[in-house]
Amino acid sequence: QILVLTLLCLCLILPACGKKGPPRPPAGEREFQWSWTLAEYNENGCLSIQAGLEGNLNKIYEVVVELQPATLDDLCIGCPFTPTEKRTFSLTEAMFKLDHQISSDDPAKTRQSATVNSTYCPDTPSNAYQWRLLGINVYQAMLNALTPVQYITKPALLPAAE
């Protein structure tokens, strides 16, 4: 009976040893972040979005634009952001351009900067939008790089949304 109890205890204790979860790459090899963002209305009423990325840019899978039509009253700092539109851009669609690279024998120390340019024509016409960008990591278990929520209003020179 003691042998059976000992084996039962070992069966319960041993699975608790070791690291849980899927393997994860070292932190330096998966990190990238947004450094700046800019959006403007173009002559067609679409949004021209530019942004800068820094870090290990080989780990970027795609870029997502999230958008929420808003009124001027909705444009408040700290208000909930619930995007109603999303557009996913592959790196070629987003005109991903590598600006600078600092190479190293250690992949964790390789650093790059790039500019992302994209044009997005919202499905829902509005005179103002809240928006943000997501940089999707090639590692699905890793956090995505988010920009803060940005606000843009249509200039008076362009026709108002109907």
Tab-separated table of N, CA and C in Angstrom:
chain	number	residue	atom	x	y	z
A	1	GLN	N	0.818	-1.198	0.000
A	1	GLN	CA	0.000	0.000	0.000
A	1	GLN	C	0.862	1.261	0.000
A	2	ILE	N	1.979	1.206	0.696
A	2	ILE	CA	2.867	2.376	0.730
A	2	ILE	C	3.438	2.615	-0.669
A	3	LEU	N	3.774	1.547	-1.347
A	3	LEU	CA	4.305	1.670	-2.704
A	3	LEU	C	3.264	2.289	-3.640
A	4	VAL	N	2.021	1.864	-3.509
A	4	VAL	CA	0.942	2.404	-4.341
A	4	VAL	C	0.734	3.883	-4.044
A	5	LEU	N	0.733	4.268	-2.773
A	5	LEU	CA	0.568	5.675	-2.396
A	5	LEU	C	1.746	6.512	-2.885
A	6	THR	N	2.943	5.973	-2.818
A	6	THR	CA	4.124	6.690	-3.290
A	6	THR	C	4.040	6.915	-4.797
A	7	LEU	N	3.676	5.893	-5.540
A	7	LEU	CA	3.533	6.027	-6.984
A	7	LEU	C	2.427	7.017	-7.347
A	8	LEU	N	1.337	6.988	-6.609
A	8	LEU	CA	0.239	7.921	-6.855
A	8	LEU	C	0.691	9.359	-6.605
A	9	CYS	N	1.427	9.573	-5.525
A	9	CYS	CA	1.945	10.916	-5.228
A	9	CYS	C	2.910	11.380	-6.312
A	10	LEU	N	3.790	10.498	-6.749
A	10	LEU	CA	4.732	10.854	-7.813
A	10	LEU	C	4.001	11.202	-9.100
A	11	CYS	N	2.944	10.475	-9.414
A	11	CYS	CA	2.156	10.756	-10.621
A	11	CYS	C	1.488	12.123	-10.541
A	12	LEU	N	1.160	12.569	-9.361
A	12	LEU	CA	0.528	13.875	-9.197
A	12	LEU	C	1.554	15.003	-9.143
A	13	ILE	N	2.730	14.731	-8.611
A	13	ILE	CA	3.736	15.779	-8.426
A	13	ILE	C	4.575	15.991	-9.678
A	14	LEU	N	5.021	14.945	-10.339
A	14	LEU	CA	5.938	15.066	-11.468
A	14	LEU	C	5.392	15.894	-12.630
A	15	PRO	N	4.116	15.792	-12.974
A	15	PRO	CA	3.644	16.640	-14.078
A	15	PRO	C	3.719	18.134	-13.761
A	16	ALA	N	3.819	18.509	-12.506
A	16	ALA	CA	3.893	19.918	-12.140
A	16	ALA	C	5.295	20.483	-12.332
A	17	CYS	N	6.288	19.642	-12.607
A	17	CYS	CA	7.659	20.105	-12.803
A	17	CYS	C	7.850	20.601	-14.232
A	18	GLY	N	8.720	21.575	-14.387
A	18	GLY	CA	9.055	22.058	-15.724
A	18	GLY	C	8.216	23.244	-16.137
A	19	LYS	N	8.546	23.800	-17.303
A	19	LYS	CA	7.874	24.977	-17.831
A	19	LYS	C	6.603	24.582	-18.576
A	20	LYS	N	5.562	25.347	-18.379
A	20	LYS	CA	4.285	25.087	-19.052
A	20	LYS	C	4.160	25.965	-20.298
A	21	GLY	N	3.389	25.509	-21.238
A	21	GLY	CA	3.068	26.291	-22.420
A	21	GLY	C	3.972	25.978	-23.585
A	22	PRO	N	3.626	26.540	-24.758
A	22	PRO	CA	4.415	26.286	-25.959
A	22	PRO	C	5.765	26.996	-25.869
A	23	PRO	N	6.761	26.529	-26.607
A	23	PRO	CA	8.061	27.207	-26.600
A	23	PRO	C	7.925	28.629	-27.136
A	24	ARG	N	8.707	29.537	-26.580
A	24	ARG	CA	8.678	30.936	-27.002
A	24	ARG	C	10.082	31.364	-27.395
A	25	PRO	N	10.207	32.160	-28.450
A	25	PRO	CA	11.527	32.639	-28.845
A	25	PRO	C	12.053	33.643	-27.825
A	26	PRO	N	13.366	33.851	-27.773
A	26	PRO	CA	13.919	34.862	-26.868
A	26	PRO	C	13.324	36.235	-27.161
A	27	ALA	N	13.172	37.049	-26.114
A	27	ALA	CA	12.481	38.333	-26.236
A	27	ALA	C	13.076	39.232	-27.320
A	28	GLY	N	14.380	39.365	-27.388
A	28	GLY	CA	14.998	40.269	-28.348
A	28	GLY	C	14.739	39.888	-29.789
A	29	GLU	N	14.448	38.634	-30.057
A	29	GLU	CA	14.228	38.183	-31.427
A	29	GLU	C	12.809	38.424	-31.904
A	30	ARG	N	11.920	38.859	-31.058
A	30	ARG	CA	10.525	39.003	-31.465
A	30	ARG	C	9.995	40.417	-31.306
A	31	GLU	N	10.804	41.328	-30.841
A	31	GLU	CA	10.297	42.656	-30.489
A	31	GLU	C	10.365	43.643	-31.649
A	32	PHE	N	9.268	44.348	-31.850
A	32	PHE	CA	9.209	45.504	-32.731
A	32	PHE	C	8.113	46.401	-32.197
A	33	GLN	N	8.192	47.692	-32.510
A	33	GLN	CA	7.186	48.625	-32.010
A	33	GLN	C	7.038	49.792	-32.984
A	34	TRP	N	5.898	50.460	-32.864
A	34	TRP	CA	5.630	51.654	-33.671
A	34	TRP	C	6.382	52.826	-33.062
A	35	SER	N	7.015	53.651	-33.885
A	35	SER	CA	7.739	54.814	-33.366
A	35	SER	C	6.993	56.121	-33.627
A	36	TRP	N	6.172	56.173	-34.679
A	36	TRP	CA	5.377	57.372	-34.970
A	36	TRP	C	4.257	57.003	-35.943
A	37	THR	N	3.211	57.818	-35.980
A	37	THR	CA	2.089	57.606	-36.908
A	37	THR	C	1.584	58.952	-37.426
A	38	LEU	N	1.010	58.916	-38.616
A	38	LEU	CA	0.435	60.108	-39.222
A	38	LEU	C	-0.659	59.668	-40.180
A	39	ALA	N	-1.806	60.329	-40.142
A	39	ALA	CA	-2.886	60.053	-41.096
A	39	ALA	C	-3.422	61.374	-41.621
A	40	GLU	N	-3.744	61.382	-42.908
A	40	GLU	CA	-4.320	62.549	-43.558
A	40	GLU	C	-5.384	62.074	-44.539
A	41	TYR	N	-6.364	62.925	-44.774
A	41	TYR	CA	-7.323	62.649	-45.848
A	41	TYR	C	-6.647	62.977	-47.173
A	42	ASN	N	-6.829	62.129	-48.179
A	42	ASN	CA	-6.332	62.476	-49.504
A	42	ASN	C	-7.468	63.116	-50.311
A	43	GLU	N	-7.182	63.453	-51.557
A	43	GLU	CA	-8.184	64.151	-52.377
A	43	GLU	C	-9.419	63.314	-52.661
A	44	ASN	N	-9.331	61.992	-52.525
A	44	ASN	CA	-10.479	61.109	-52.751
A	44	ASN	C	-11.309	60.886	-51.487
A	45	GLY	N	-10.903	61.490	-50.375
A	45	GLY	CA	-11.619	61.282	-49.124
A	45	GLY	C	-11.188	60.031	-48.387
A	46	CYS	N	-10.142	59.369	-48.880
A	46	CYS	CA	-9.599	58.188	-48.203
A	46	CYS	C	-8.518	58.634	-47.217
A	47	LEU	N	-8.121	57.734	-46.344
A	47	LEU	CA	-7.076	58.038	-45.368
A	47	LEU	C	-5.734	57.551	-45.884
A	48	SER	N	-4.775	58.445	-45.922
A	48	SER	CA	-3.385	58.081	-46.226
A	48	SER	C	-2.677	57.959	-44.885
A	49	ILE	N	-2.211	56.767	-44.598
A	49	ILE	CA	-1.621	56.485	-43.293
A	49	ILE	C	-0.141	56.175	-43.473
A	50	GLN	N	0.674	56.823	-42.662
A	50	GLN	CA	2.107	56.562	-42.633
A	50	GLN	C	2.485	56.255	-41.189
A	51	ALA	N	3.460	55.374	-41.025
A	51	ALA	CA	3.912	55.039	-39.676
A	51	ALA	C	5.337	54.519	-39.732
A	52	GLY	N	6.017	54.650	-38.602
A	52	GLY	CA	7.372	54.145	-38.483
A	52	GLY	C	7.407	52.944	-37.563
A	53	LEU	N	8.208	51.961	-37.928
A	53	LEU	CA	8.408	50.763	-37.114
A	53	LEU	C	9.881	50.632	-36.781
A	54	GLU	N	10.167	50.110	-35.578
A	54	GLU	CA	11.548	49.870	-35.162
A	54	GLU	C	11.642	48.522	-34.492
A	55	GLY	N	12.818	47.936	-34.553
A	55	GLY	CA	13.066	46.669	-33.857
A	55	GLY	C	13.411	45.576	-34.838
A	56	ASN	N	13.056	44.352	-34.492
A	56	ASN	CA	13.324	43.205	-35.346
A	56	ASN	C	12.164	43.049	-36.332
A	57	LEU	N	12.264	43.707	-37.455
A	57	LEU	CA	11.161	43.796	-38.405
A	57	LEU	C	10.948	42.517	-39.209
A	58	ASN	N	11.855	41.566	-39.086
A	58	ASN	CA	11.647	40.276	-39.745
A	58	ASN	C	10.499	39.511	-39.098
A	59	LYS	N	10.046	39.967	-37.954
A	59	LYS	CA	8.997	39.261	-37.225
A	59	LYS	C	7.608	39.842	-37.472
A	60	ILE	N	7.500	40.799	-38.402
A	60	ILE	CA	6.187	41.376	-38.713
A	60	ILE	C	5.514	40.530	-39.782
A	61	TYR	N	4.311	40.087	-39.482
A	61	TYR	CA	3.551	39.264	-40.426
A	61	TYR	C	2.677	40.137	-41.327
A	62	GLU	N	1.936	41.073	-40.706
A	62	GLU	CA	1.063	41.960	-41.461
A	62	GLU	C	0.710	43.168	-40.601
A	63	VAL	N	0.100	44.153	-41.240
A	63	VAL	CA	-0.325	45.386	-40.572
A	63	VAL	C	-1.842	45.483	-40.689
A	64	VAL	N	-2.504	45.830	-39.584
A	64	VAL	CA	-3.961	45.960	-39.562
A	64	VAL	C	-4.323	47.392	-39.185
A	65	VAL	N	-5.233	47.995	-39.962
A	65	VAL	CA	-5.814	49.305	-39.630
A	65	VAL	C	-7.168	49.042	-38.991
A	66	GLU	N	-7.385	49.575	-37.800
A	66	GLU	CA	-8.694	49.495	-37.134
A	66	GLU	C	-9.286	50.892	-37.118
A	67	LEU	N	-10.577	50.981	-37.412
A	67	LEU	CA	-11.208	52.280	-37.610
A	67	LEU	C	-12.590	52.307	-36.981
A	68	GLN	N	-12.927	53.453	-36.411
A	68	GLN	CA	-14.259	53.664	-35.856
A	68	GLN	C	-14.746	55.047	-36.288
A	69	PRO	N	-15.840	55.118	-37.082
A	69	PRO	CA	-16.398	56.430	-37.408
A	69	PRO	C	-16.823	57.135	-36.120
A	70	ALA	N	-16.690	58.445	-36.120
A	70	ALA	CA	-16.991	59.186	-34.897
A	70	ALA	C	-17.564	60.550	-35.246
A	71	THR	N	-18.273	61.125	-34.289
A	71	THR	CA	-18.667	62.525	-34.383
A	71	THR	C	-17.658	63.316	-33.571
A	72	LEU	N	-17.695	64.608	-33.690
A	72	LEU	CA	-16.755	65.416	-32.908
A	72	LEU	C	-16.958	65.215	-31.413
A	73	ASP	N	-18.190	64.899	-30.996
A	73	ASP	CA	-18.453	64.644	-29.582
A	73	ASP	C	-17.811	63.343	-29.110
A	74	ASP	N	-17.636	62.378	-30.035
A	74	ASP	CA	-17.038	61.081	-29.683
A	74	ASP	C	-15.529	61.152	-29.512
A	75	LEU	N	-14.913	62.206	-30.026
A	75	LEU	CA	-13.460	62.292	-30.009
A	75	LEU	C	-12.970	62.745	-28.637
A	76	CYS	N	-12.914	61.834	-27.718
A	76	CYS	CA	-12.442	62.180	-26.378
A	76	CYS	C	-11.343	61.210	-25.955
A	77	ILE	N	-10.355	61.737	-25.291
A	77	ILE	CA	-9.254	60.917	-24.809
A	77	ILE	C	-9.766	60.031	-23.690
A	78	GLY	N	-9.470	58.757	-23.765
A	78	GLY	CA	-9.885	57.817	-22.734
A	78	GLY	C	-11.232	57.157	-22.993
A	79	CYS	N	-11.962	57.608	-24.010
A	79	CYS	CA	-13.237	56.952	-24.331
A	79	CYS	C	-12.955	55.577	-24.934
A	80	PRO	N	-13.882	54.643	-24.781
A	80	PRO	CA	-13.644	53.304	-25.339
A	80	PRO	C	-13.493	53.349	-26.855
A	81	PHE	N	-12.577	52.536	-27.339
A	81	PHE	CA	-12.362	52.401	-28.782
A	81	PHE	C	-12.885	51.041	-29.198
A	82	THR	N	-13.948	51.052	-29.999
A	82	THR	CA	-14.545	49.806	-30.489
A	82	THR	C	-14.579	49.875	-32.014
A	83	PRO	N	-13.523	49.406	-32.663
A	83	PRO	CA	-13.452	49.532	-34.122
A	83	PRO	C	-14.573	48.774	-34.812
A	84	THR	N	-15.151	49.422	-35.810
A	84	THR	CA	-16.211	48.793	-36.598
A	84	THR	C	-15.697	48.338	-37.962
A	85	GLU	N	-14.504	48.789	-38.319
A	85	GLU	CA	-13.894	48.389	-39.579
A	85	GLU	C	-12.451	47.984	-39.325
A	86	LYS	N	-12.025	46.949	-40.051
A	86	LYS	CA	-10.632	46.512	-39.984
A	86	LYS	C	-10.179	46.192	-41.394
A	87	ARG	N	-8.961	46.550	-41.691
A	87	ARG	CA	-8.367	46.208	-42.989
A	87	ARG	C	-6.979	45.674	-42.735
A	88	THR	N	-6.714	44.503	-43.253
A	88	THR	CA	-5.414	43.870	-43.088
A	88	THR	C	-4.597	44.077	-44.354
A	89	PHE	N	-3.374	44.532	-44.176
A	89	PHE	CA	-2.459	44.756	-45.283
A	89	PHE	C	-1.277	43.803	-45.142
A	90	SER	N	-0.941	43.116	-46.221
A	90	SER	CA	0.330	42.389	-46.216
A	90	SER	C	1.427	43.454	-46.283
A	91	LEU	N	2.648	43.059	-46.030
A	91	LEU	CA	3.727	44.051	-46.046
A	91	LEU	C	3.927	44.654	-47.431
A	92	THR	N	3.643	43.917	-48.492
A	92	THR	CA	3.770	44.498	-49.833
A	92	THR	C	2.623	45.460	-50.116
A	93	GLU	N	1.415	45.154	-49.655
A	93	GLU	CA	0.275	46.064	-49.841
A	93	GLU	C	0.470	47.360	-49.060
A	94	ALA	N	1.093	47.273	-47.897
A	94	ALA	CA	1.281	48.448	-47.047
A	94	ALA	C	2.516	49.247	-47.446
A	95	MET	N	3.138	48.901	-48.553
A	95	MET	CA	4.342	49.591	-49.023
A	95	MET	C	5.362	49.724	-47.898
A	96	PHE	N	5.770	48.592	-47.391
A	96	PHE	CA	6.734	48.487	-46.306
A	96	PHE	C	8.117	48.792	-46.872
A	97	LYS	N	8.799	49.812	-46.331
A	97	LYS	CA	10.102	50.212	-46.855
A	97	LYS	C	11.114	50.248	-45.724
A	98	LEU	N	12.131	49.400	-45.833
A	98	LEU	CA	13.191	49.361	-44.834
A	98	LEU	C	14.052	50.607	-44.978
A	99	ASP	N	14.174	51.386	-43.895
A	99	ASP	CA	14.947	52.627	-43.930
A	99	ASP	C	16.383	52.443	-43.460
A	100	HIS	N	16.570	51.622	-42.424
A	100	HIS	CA	17.881	51.534	-41.788
A	100	HIS	C	18.011	50.187	-41.091
A	101	GLN	N	19.214	49.628	-41.095
A	101	GLN	CA	19.429	48.361	-40.391
A	101	GLN	C	20.777	48.385	-39.696
A	102	ILE	N	20.778	47.954	-38.443
A	102	ILE	CA	22.007	47.741	-37.688
A	102	ILE	C	22.107	46.234	-37.499
A	103	SER	N	23.048	45.603	-38.204
A	103	SER	CA	23.172	44.145	-38.165
A	103	SER	C	24.096	43.705	-37.037
A	104	SER	N	23.884	42.480	-36.622
A	104	SER	CA	24.706	41.879	-35.583
A	104	SER	C	24.730	40.376	-35.803
A	105	ASP	N	25.798	39.729	-35.335
A	105	ASP	CA	25.843	38.263	-35.380
A	105	ASP	C	24.774	37.664	-34.480
A	106	ASP	N	24.403	38.411	-33.447
A	106	ASP	CA	23.366	37.963	-32.515
A	106	ASP	C	22.028	38.486	-33.031
A	107	PRO	N	21.091	37.598	-33.468
A	107	PRO	CA	19.805	38.073	-34.007
A	107	PRO	C	19.044	38.968	-33.036
A	108	ALA	N	19.248	38.787	-31.734
A	108	ALA	CA	18.534	39.595	-30.752
A	108	ALA	C	18.997	41.044	-30.776
A	109	LYS	N	20.196	41.302	-31.342
A	109	LYS	CA	20.725	42.672	-31.363
A	109	LYS	C	20.562	43.347	-32.722
A	110	THR	N	20.019	42.647	-33.709
A	110	THR	CA	19.777	43.248	-35.010
A	110	THR	C	18.579	44.186	-34.892
A	111	ARG	N	18.755	45.424	-35.305
A	111	ARG	CA	17.694	46.416	-35.200
A	111	ARG	C	17.470	47.060	-36.554
A	112	GLN	N	16.227	47.329	-36.864
A	112	GLN	CA	15.856	47.912	-38.136
A	112	GLN	C	14.829	49.014	-37.892
A	113	SER	N	14.707	49.912	-38.849
A	113	SER	CA	13.605	50.869	-38.837
A	113	SER	C	13.008	50.873	-40.239
A	114	ALA	N	11.723	51.103	-40.303
A	114	ALA	CA	11.025	51.067	-41.590
A	114	ALA	C	9.860	52.041	-41.571
A	115	THR	N	9.418	52.397	-42.756
A	115	THR	CA	8.234	53.237	-42.927
A	115	THR	C	7.157	52.404	-43.606
A	116	VAL	N	5.941	52.511	-43.098
A	116	VAL	CA	4.789	51.828	-43.672
A	116	VAL	C	3.857	52.901	-44.226
A	117	ASN	N	3.466	52.756	-45.491
A	117	ASN	CA	2.526	53.676	-46.133
A	117	ASN	C	1.347	52.873	-46.646
A	118	SER	N	0.141	53.317	-46.330
A	118	SER	CA	-1.038	52.633	-46.849
A	118	SER	C	-2.163	53.634	-47.044
A	119	THR	N	-3.081	53.278	-47.918
A	119	THR	CA	-4.274	54.088	-48.151
A	119	THR	C	-5.483	53.228	-47.829
A	120	TYR	N	-6.369	53.794	-47.043
A	120	TYR	CA	-7.561	53.063	-46.630
A	120	TYR	C	-8.792	53.924	-46.897
A	121	CYS	N	-9.726	53.396	-47.672
A	121	CYS	CA	-10.989	54.078	-47.949
A	121	CYS	C	-12.063	53.426	-47.083
A	122	PRO	N	-12.503	54.115	-46.026
A	122	PRO	CA	-13.475	53.517	-45.105
A	122	PRO	C	-14.787	53.168	-45.795
A	123	ASP	N	-15.405	52.086	-45.315
A	123	ASP	CA	-16.718	51.675	-45.815
A	123	ASP	C	-17.813	52.608	-45.328
A	124	THR	N	-17.641	53.151	-44.127
A	124	THR	CA	-18.642	54.032	-43.524
A	124	THR	C	-18.163	55.473	-43.625
A	125	PRO	N	-18.813	56.306	-44.461
A	125	PRO	CA	-18.394	57.707	-44.568
A	125	PRO	C	-18.608	58.443	-43.248
A	126	SER	N	-17.651	59.270	-42.898
A	126	SER	CA	-17.747	60.056	-41.670
A	126	SER	C	-16.829	61.267	-41.805
A	127	ASN	N	-17.125	62.295	-41.029
A	127	ASN	CA	-16.267	63.484	-41.017
A	127	ASN	C	-15.144	63.358	-39.999
A	128	ALA	N	-15.193	62.310	-39.188
A	128	ALA	CA	-14.145	62.091	-38.183
A	128	ALA	C	-14.026	60.596	-37.910
A	129	TYR	N	-12.824	60.184	-37.582
A	129	TYR	CA	-12.566	58.781	-37.256
A	129	TYR	C	-11.614	58.681	-36.081
A	130	GLN	N	-11.747	57.576	-35.358
A	130	GLN	CA	-10.742	57.134	-34.412
A	130	GLN	C	-10.091	55.925	-35.078
A	131	TRP	N	-8.774	55.785	-34.958
A	131	TRP	CA	-8.089	54.690	-35.640
A	131	TRP	C	-6.826	54.315	-34.889
A	132	ARG	N	-6.340	53.135	-35.190
A	132	ARG	CA	-5.038	52.697	-34.692
A	132	ARG	C	-4.503	51.613	-35.618
A	133	LEU	N	-3.209	51.346	-35.474
A	133	LEU	CA	-2.530	50.310	-36.248
A	133	LEU	C	-2.098	49.181	-35.332
A	134	LEU	N	-2.118	47.981	-35.871
A	134	LEU	CA	-1.591	46.806	-35.180
A	134	LEU	C	-0.505	46.212	-36.064
A	135	GLY	N	0.612	45.910	-35.472
A	135	GLY	CA	1.651	45.151	-36.156
A	135	GLY	C	1.522	43.713	-35.678
A	136	ILE	N	1.139	42.810	-36.569
A	136	ILE	CA	0.911	41.411	-36.197
A	136	ILE	C	2.243	40.660	-36.260
A	137	ASN	N	2.578	39.993	-35.164
A	137	ASN	CA	3.820	39.251	-35.046
A	137	ASN	C	3.713	37.903	-35.756
A	138	VAL	N	4.809	37.426	-36.325
A	138	VAL	CA	4.800	36.106	-36.955
A	138	VAL	C	4.573	35.007	-35.920
A	139	TYR	N	4.926	35.289	-34.670
A	139	TYR	CA	4.673	34.345	-33.589
A	139	TYR	C	3.289	34.629	-33.023
A	140	GLN	N	2.343	33.733	-33.242
A	140	GLN	CA	0.969	33.971	-32.817
A	140	GLN	C	0.834	34.110	-31.314
A	141	ALA	N	1.744	33.515	-30.555
A	141	ALA	CA	1.668	33.600	-29.093
A	141	ALA	C	2.189	34.936	-28.560
A	142	MET	N	2.825	35.733	-29.407
A	142	MET	CA	3.398	37.004	-28.971
A	142	MET	C	2.376	38.128	-29.069
A	143	LEU	N	2.575	39.145	-28.250
A	143	LEU	CA	1.702	40.311	-28.304
A	143	LEU	C	1.957	41.088	-29.587
A	144	ASN	N	0.904	41.677	-30.113
A	144	ASN	CA	1.026	42.515	-31.292
A	144	ASN	C	1.411	43.930	-30.869
A	145	ALA	N	2.064	44.659	-31.763
A	145	ALA	CA	2.439	46.047	-31.484
A	145	ALA	C	1.254	46.949	-31.836
A	146	LEU	N	0.790	47.716	-30.876
A	146	LEU	CA	-0.353	48.619	-31.068
A	146	LEU	C	0.103	50.068	-31.018
A	147	THR	N	-0.509	50.908	-31.839
A	147	THR	CA	-0.318	52.345	-31.687
A	147	THR	C	-1.388	52.845	-30.718
A	148	PRO	N	-1.190	54.007	-30.131
A	148	PRO	CA	-2.301	54.603	-29.387
A	148	PRO	C	-3.444	54.923	-30.357
A	149	VAL	N	-4.647	55.053	-29.845
A	149	VAL	CA	-5.789	55.438	-30.681
A	149	VAL	C	-5.558	56.873	-31.145
A	150	GLN	N	-5.705	57.072	-32.456
A	150	GLN	CA	-5.500	58.380	-33.075
A	150	GLN	C	-6.857	58.946	-33.501
A	151	TYR	N	-6.894	60.252	-33.703
A	151	TYR	CA	-8.116	60.933	-34.126
A	151	TYR	C	-7.821	61.727	-35.386
A	152	ILE	N	-8.756	61.694	-36.324
A	152	ILE	CA	-8.608	62.493	-37.536
A	152	ILE	C	-9.973	63.058	-37.912
A	153	THR	N	-9.993	64.322	-38.325
A	153	THR	CA	-11.220	64.954	-38.785
A	153	THR	C	-11.006	65.433	-40.218
A	154	LYS	N	-12.070	65.430	-40.983
A	154	LYS	CA	-12.005	65.821	-42.394
A	154	LYS	C	-11.779	67.336	-42.488
A	155	PRO	N	-10.809	67.765	-43.295
A	155	PRO	CA	-10.594	69.204	-43.471
A	155	PRO	C	-11.804	69.868	-44.123
A	156	ALA	N	-11.996	71.122	-43.856
A	156	ALA	CA	-13.160	71.849	-44.379
A	156	ALA	C	-13.147	71.932	-45.906
A	157	LEU	N	-11.995	71.801	-46.539
A	157	LEU	CA	-11.912	71.922	-47.990
A	157	LEU	C	-12.481	70.707	-48.720
A	158	LEU	N	-12.554	69.561	-48.050
A	158	LEU	CA	-13.089	68.351	-48.688
A	158	LEU	C	-14.589	68.277	-48.458
A	159	PRO	N	-15.336	67.653	-49.382
A	159	PRO	CA	-16.784	67.539	-49.198
A	159	PRO	C	-17.107	66.709	-47.948
A	160	ALA	N	-18.148	67.122	-47.238
A	160	ALA	CA	-18.564	66.420	-46.018
A	160	ALA	C	-19.172	65.075	-46.379
A	161	ALA	N	-19.070	64.130	-45.445
A	161	ALA	CA	-19.651	62.798	-45.636
A	161	ALA	C	-21.156	62.907	-45.574
A	162	GLU	N	-21.809	62.046	-46.349
A	162	GLU	CA	-23.288	62.072	-46.367
A	162	GLU	C	-23.849	61.025	-45.463
